[in-house]
């Protein structure tokens, strides 16, 4: 039956798979909100629920020092129940790609080979060099990840992702983007992470940043175990826009009052949905599009990278060499142990 379902999904058009992925992500996000403890919403029935962070507390009441957001941002209307903010993950919030950090963590736990991690290191270097995603790399990462988790309990992967991202996330966040997240939270708005990364990973990153929740790629599961397939497709490109649109419908958001942030031209469909699109650490194509549309641009990368997209080739080669060296060192350490 599972084979038949996957075959049926493979025959769907790209737009149909994107829509299915978006609906699945929105459904999972809303279910997570309903499962959180906390007082009942106080907003009228015609408005969206009270904004909450990933731990169930009202977003506006989160403790801690408030980061300072960059100048010339639009000022979110305080406690607007129909406004929210949507943030891409890779290179927008997180330095590099979440799937790479997941791959390194899985390698350390014996799930991946040295060849796998060397390939991931190359893909990470390519991403840092070009400042954009390669569709073949994304497909490769998807197929590798699905092959790893097929047949395994969902609880096992959730626990492993928790360990991995507690280790790496803290020092991989762009401080400028984190301040933007906080700006929306302090205004009492809901803030969502929207990423092609697995939902299990997305939720951890969102929780670490105090976000309301996450929209991520939903892996198909049955009886508590992964089947090795996806619900629809990766939450990437048009699928992200479908997820945002589906969540807005469920949560009664007014997208004209919402904001979205991304680094990639692949996310133009998502950015085009909202009234306040922001471009963060953009690739070349998105920077050109933003200039043509008059969208705000924020670049938190250092040195000449703000003017030139991507790292210098020598630095990218260093990333690759460092990743490969780390993989070899980890392998030797495991053999000695």
Coordinates of C-alpha atoms in Angstrom, one line a residue:
X1 CA 0.0 0.0 0.0
X2 CA 2.8 2.4 0.9
X3 CA 4.5 1.6 -2.5
X4 CA 1.2 2.4 -4.3
X5 CA 0.8 5.7 -2.4
X6 CA 4.4 6.7 -3.3
X7 CA 3.8 5.8 -6.9
X8 CA 0.6 7.8 -6.9
X9 CA 2.4 10.8 -5.4
X10 CA 5.2 10.5 -8.0
X11 CA 2.6 10.9 -10.7
X12 CA 1.3 14.1 -9.3
X13 CA 2.4 17.4 -10.9
X14 CA 5.0 19.5 -9.2
X15 CA 2.4 22.0 -8.2
X16 CA 0.2 19.3 -6.7
X17 CA 3.1 18.0 -4.6
X18 CA 4.0 21.5 -3.5
X19 CA 0.4 22.1 -2.4
X20 CA 0.3 18.8 -0.5
X21 CA 3.7 19.6 1.2
X22 CA 2.4 23.0 2.2
X23 CA -0.9 21.7 3.6
X24 CA 1.0 19.0 5.5
X25 CA 3.4 21.5 7.0
X26 CA 0.6 23.9 8.0
X27 CA -1.4 21.0 9.5
X28 CA 1.6 19.9 11.6
X29 CA 2.3 23.4 12.7
X30 CA -1.2 24.0 13.9
X31 CA -1.4 20.6 15.6
X32 CA 1.8 21.5 17.6
X33 CA 0.2 24.8 18.7
X34 CA -2.9 23.0 19.9
X35 CA -0.8 20.5 21.8
X36 CA 1.1 23.3 23.8
X37 CA 0.1 24.0 27.3
X38 CA -1.0 27.5 28.2
X39 CA -4.1 29.6 28.8
X40 CA -6.9 29.8 26.2
X41 CA -6.6 32.6 23.6
X42 CA -8.2 35.9 24.7
X43 CA -8.7 37.3 21.2
X44 CA -12.2 37.3 19.7
X45 CA -13.3 34.3 17.7
X46 CA -12.8 36.2 14.4
X47 CA -9.2 36.8 15.2
X48 CA -6.1 34.6 15.4
X49 CA -5.0 33.0 18.7
X50 CA -2.7 34.7 21.1
X51 CA 0.9 34.7 19.8
X52 CA 3.0 32.1 21.7
X53 CA 6.6 31.0 21.7
X54 CA 7.6 27.4 21.2
X55 CA 7.5 26.8 25.0
X56 CA 3.8 27.8 25.2
X57 CA 4.4 31.3 26.8
X58 CA 2.9 34.5 25.4
X59 CA 5.5 35.8 22.9
X60 CA 5.4 39.3 24.3
X61 CA 6.2 38.1 27.8
X62 CA 9.4 36.3 27.0
X63 CA 12.2 37.1 29.5
X64 CA 15.7 38.3 28.7
X65 CA 17.4 41.3 27.1
X66 CA 15.8 42.6 23.9
X67 CA 18.2 42.6 21.0
X68 CA 18.3 45.8 18.9
X69 CA 16.9 45.4 15.4
X70 CA 18.6 47.0 12.4
X71 CA 17.5 50.5 11.5
X72 CA 14.9 51.2 8.8
X73 CA 12.8 48.2 9.4
X74 CA 9.0 48.6 9.3
X75 CA 7.7 48.8 12.9
X76 CA 5.3 45.9 13.5
X77 CA 1.9 47.0 14.9
X78 CA 1.9 45.8 18.6
X79 CA -0.5 42.9 19.4
X80 CA -1.9 42.7 15.9
X81 CA -3.7 39.3 16.0
X82 CA -3.7 39.1 12.2
X83 CA 0.0 39.8 11.6
X84 CA 2.9 37.3 11.7
X85 CA 6.5 37.0 10.5
X86 CA 7.9 34.1 8.4
X87 CA 11.7 33.4 8.4
X88 CA 13.6 31.1 6.1
X89 CA 16.4 29.2 7.8
X90 CA 19.5 28.5 5.7
X91 CA 21.7 31.5 5.4
X92 CA 18.9 33.7 6.6
X93 CA 18.8 32.7 10.3
X94 CA 21.5 30.0 10.3
X95 CA 25.0 30.3 8.9
X96 CA 25.1 27.6 6.2
X97 CA 22.6 24.8 5.7
X98 CA 20.8 22.9 8.4
X99 CA 21.0 19.7 6.4
X100 CA 24.8 19.9 6.5
X101 CA 24.8 20.1 10.3
X102 CA 22.4 17.3 10.5
X103 CA 24.7 15.2 8.3
X104 CA 27.7 15.9 10.5
X105 CA 25.7 14.9 13.5
X106 CA 24.5 11.7 11.9
X107 CA 28.1 10.9 10.8
X108 CA 29.3 11.2 14.4
X109 CA 26.6 8.7 15.5
X110 CA 27.5 6.2 12.8
X111 CA 24.6 6.8 10.4
X112 CA 26.7 8.1 7.5
X113 CA 29.9 7.1 5.9
X114 CA 33.0 9.2 5.2
X115 CA 32.0 9.5 1.6
X116 CA 28.6 10.9 2.6
X117 CA 30.1 13.5 4.9
X118 CA 32.7 14.5 2.3
X119 CA 29.9 15.0 -0.2
X120 CA 27.9 17.1 2.3
X121 CA 31.1 19.1 3.0
X122 CA 31.4 19.9 -0.7
X123 CA 27.7 20.9 -0.9
X124 CA 28.1 23.1 2.1
X125 CA 31.2 24.8 0.5
X126 CA 29.3 25.3 -2.8
X127 CA 26.4 26.8 -0.9
X128 CA 28.7 29.2 1.0
X129 CA 30.6 30.1 -2.2
X130 CA 27.6 30.8 -4.4
X131 CA 25.2 32.0 -1.7
X132 CA 22.4 29.9 -3.4
X133 CA 21.0 26.4 -3.3
X134 CA 21.7 23.8 -5.9
X135 CA 18.6 21.7 -6.7
X136 CA 20.7 18.6 -7.3
X137 CA 22.3 19.0 -3.9
X138 CA 18.9 19.4 -2.3
X139 CA 17.6 16.3 -4.0
X140 CA 20.7 14.3 -3.0
X141 CA 20.3 15.4 0.6
X142 CA 16.7 14.4 0.6
X143 CA 17.3 11.0 -0.9
X144 CA 20.1 10.3 1.6
X145 CA 18.1 11.4 4.6
X146 CA 15.0 9.4 3.5
X147 CA 17.2 6.3 3.0
X148 CA 18.6 6.7 6.5
X149 CA 15.3 7.0 8.3
X150 CA 13.2 4.5 6.4
X151 CA 11.8 2.0 8.9
X152 CA 13.2 3.7 12.0
X153 CA 11.1 5.0 14.9
X154 CA 10.2 8.6 14.6
X155 CA 11.1 9.1 18.3
X156 CA 14.7 8.1 17.6
X157 CA 15.2 10.7 15.0
X158 CA 13.6 13.4 17.1
X159 CA 16.0 12.6 20.0
X160 CA 19.0 12.6 17.7
X161 CA 18.0 15.9 16.1
X162 CA 17.6 17.4 19.6
X163 CA 21.2 16.4 20.5
X164 CA 22.7 17.6 17.2
X165 CA 21.1 21.0 17.1
X166 CA 21.6 21.8 20.7
X167 CA 25.3 21.2 19.9
X168 CA 25.5 23.4 16.8
X169 CA 22.7 26.0 16.7
X170 CA 23.9 28.4 19.4
X171 CA 26.9 29.7 17.6
X172 CA 25.5 29.5 14.0
X173 CA 22.8 32.1 14.3
X174 CA 23.1 35.5 12.5
X175 CA 22.8 38.0 15.4
X176 CA 21.1 40.5 13.1
X177 CA 18.4 38.1 12.0
X178 CA 17.9 37.0 15.6
X179 CA 17.2 40.7 16.5
X180 CA 14.6 40.8 13.7
X181 CA 12.9 37.7 15.1
X182 CA 12.9 39.3 18.6
X183 CA 11.5 42.6 17.1
X184 CA 8.4 40.7 16.0
X185 CA 8.1 38.7 19.2
X186 CA 8.3 41.9 21.2
X187 CA 5.4 43.3 19.2
X188 CA 3.3 40.3 20.3
X189 CA 3.3 38.7 16.8
X190 CA 3.6 35.0 16.0
X191 CA 6.9 34.2 14.3
X192 CA 7.4 31.1 12.2
X193 CA 10.4 29.3 10.8
X194 CA 9.8 28.1 7.2
X195 CA 12.4 25.7 5.8
X196 CA 13.0 22.7 3.6
X197 CA 14.8 21.0 6.5
X198 CA 12.9 18.1 8.2
X199 CA 10.2 19.3 10.5
X200 CA 12.0 17.6 13.4
X201 CA 15.0 19.9 12.8
X202 CA 12.9 23.0 12.1
X203 CA 11.0 22.7 15.4
X204 CA 14.2 22.5 17.4
X205 CA 15.7 25.6 15.8
X206 CA 12.4 27.5 16.2
X207 CA 12.2 26.6 19.9
X208 CA 15.8 27.6 20.5
X209 CA 14.9 31.1 19.1
X210 CA 11.7 31.4 21.0
X211 CA 9.6 31.3 17.8
X212 CA 6.0 30.4 17.8
X213 CA 6.6 27.3 15.7
X214 CA 8.0 25.9 12.4
X215 CA 6.9 24.9 8.9
X216 CA 9.2 22.2 7.6
X217 CA 9.3 19.1 5.3
X218 CA 7.0 16.4 6.6
X219 CA 8.3 12.8 6.3
X220 CA 5.6 10.2 6.0
X221 CA 5.3 7.9 9.0
X222 CA 3.1 5.0 9.9
X223 CA 2.7 3.3 13.3
X224 CA 5.5 5.4 14.7
X225 CA 8.0 4.6 12.0
X226 CA 9.2 6.4 8.9
X227 CA 8.1 4.9 5.6
X228 CA 11.0 6.5 3.6
X229 CA 8.7 8.8 1.7
X230 CA 7.6 12.4 2.0
X231 CA 4.1 13.9 2.3
X232 CA 4.0 15.7 -1.0
X233 CA 7.6 17.0 -1.5
X234 CA 10.3 19.1 0.1
X235 CA 9.1 22.3 1.6
X236 CA 11.1 24.3 -1.0
X237 CA 10.3 27.2 -3.4
X238 CA 6.5 27.2 -4.2
X239 CA 5.9 24.6 -1.4
X240 CA 7.0 27.2 1.1
X241 CA 4.5 29.7 -0.3
X242 CA 1.8 27.0 -0.2
X243 CA 2.6 26.4 3.5
X244 CA 2.5 30.0 4.4
X245 CA -0.8 30.5 2.6
X246 CA -2.3 27.4 4.2
X247 CA -1.2 28.5 7.7
X248 CA -2.5 32.0 7.1
X249 CA -5.9 30.5 6.2
X250 CA -6.0 28.3 9.3
X251 CA -4.8 31.0 11.7
X252 CA -6.8 33.8 10.0
X253 CA -3.8 35.9 9.2
X254 CA -3.9 38.9 6.9
X255 CA -0.8 38.3 4.7
X256 CA -0.7 42.0 3.7
X257 CA 0.1 42.7 7.4
X258 CA 2.7 40.0 7.6
X259 CA 6.5 40.0 7.0
X260 CA 8.8 37.4 5.4
X261 CA 12.5 37.1 5.3
X262 CA 14.8 35.0 3.0
X263 CA 18.2 34.9 1.3
X264 CA 17.2 32.9 -1.8
X265 CA 15.6 33.6 -5.1
X266 CA 13.8 30.3 -4.6
X267 CA 11.7 32.0 -1.9
X268 CA 10.4 34.8 -4.2
X269 CA 7.0 33.1 -4.2
X270 CA 6.9 33.3 -0.3
X271 CA 8.2 36.8 -0.2
X272 CA 5.7 38.0 -2.8
X273 CA 2.8 36.8 -0.6
X274 CA 3.3 39.3 2.2
X275 CA 3.0 43.0 2.6
X276 CA 6.5 43.4 4.2
X277 CA 9.1 41.3 2.2
X278 CA 12.7 41.4 3.5
X279 CA 15.8 40.1 1.7
X280 CA 18.5 38.9 4.1
X281 CA 22.1 37.9 3.0
X282 CA 20.7 37.6 -0.6
X283 CA 22.0 35.5 -3.5
X284 CA 22.6 37.5 -6.7
X285 CA 19.3 36.7 -8.3
X286 CA 17.3 37.7 -5.2
X287 CA 19.3 40.9 -4.7
X288 CA 18.5 42.0 -8.3
X289 CA 14.8 41.1 -7.9
X290 CA 14.7 43.0 -4.6
X291 CA 16.2 46.1 -6.2
X292 CA 13.6 45.9 -9.0
X293 CA 10.7 45.5 -6.5
X294 CA 12.0 48.0 -4.0
X295 CA 12.2 45.4 -1.2
X296 CA 14.4 46.1 1.8
X297 CA 17.7 44.3 1.9
X298 CA 19.7 43.3 5.0
X299 CA 23.1 41.8 4.7
X300 CA 24.7 40.6 8.0
X301 CA 27.8 39.0 6.3
X302 CA 31.1 40.7 7.0
X303 CA 33.6 42.5 4.8
X304 CA 33.1 42.7 1.1
X305 CA 30.5 39.9 1.2
X306 CA 27.8 42.5 1.6
X307 CA 28.7 43.8 -1.9
X308 CA 29.8 40.5 -3.4
X309 CA 27.6 37.5 -3.1
X310 CA 29.4 34.4 -1.9
X311 CA 32.7 33.7 -0.2
X312 CA 36.0 34.1 -2.0
X313 CA 37.0 30.8 -3.7
X314 CA 40.0 30.4 -1.4
X315 CA 37.8 30.6 1.7
X316 CA 35.3 28.2 0.2
X317 CA 38.1 25.7 -0.5
X318 CA 39.1 26.1 3.1
X319 CA 35.5 25.2 4.2
X320 CA 35.7 22.1 2.0
X321 CA 39.2 21.1 3.3
X322 CA 38.1 21.7 6.9
X323 CA 35.0 19.6 6.5
X324 CA 36.9 16.8 4.9
X325 CA 39.6 16.9 7.5
X326 CA 37.1 16.9 10.3
X327 CA 35.4 13.8 8.7
X328 CA 38.7 12.0 8.5
X329 CA 39.6 13.0 12.1
X330 CA 36.3 11.8 13.4
X331 CA 36.7 8.5 11.6
X332 CA 40.1 7.9 13.1
X333 CA 38.8 8.8 16.5
X334 CA 36.0 6.3 16.2
X335 CA 38.5 3.6 15.1
X336 CA 40.8 4.3 18.1
X337 CA 37.8 4.1 20.4

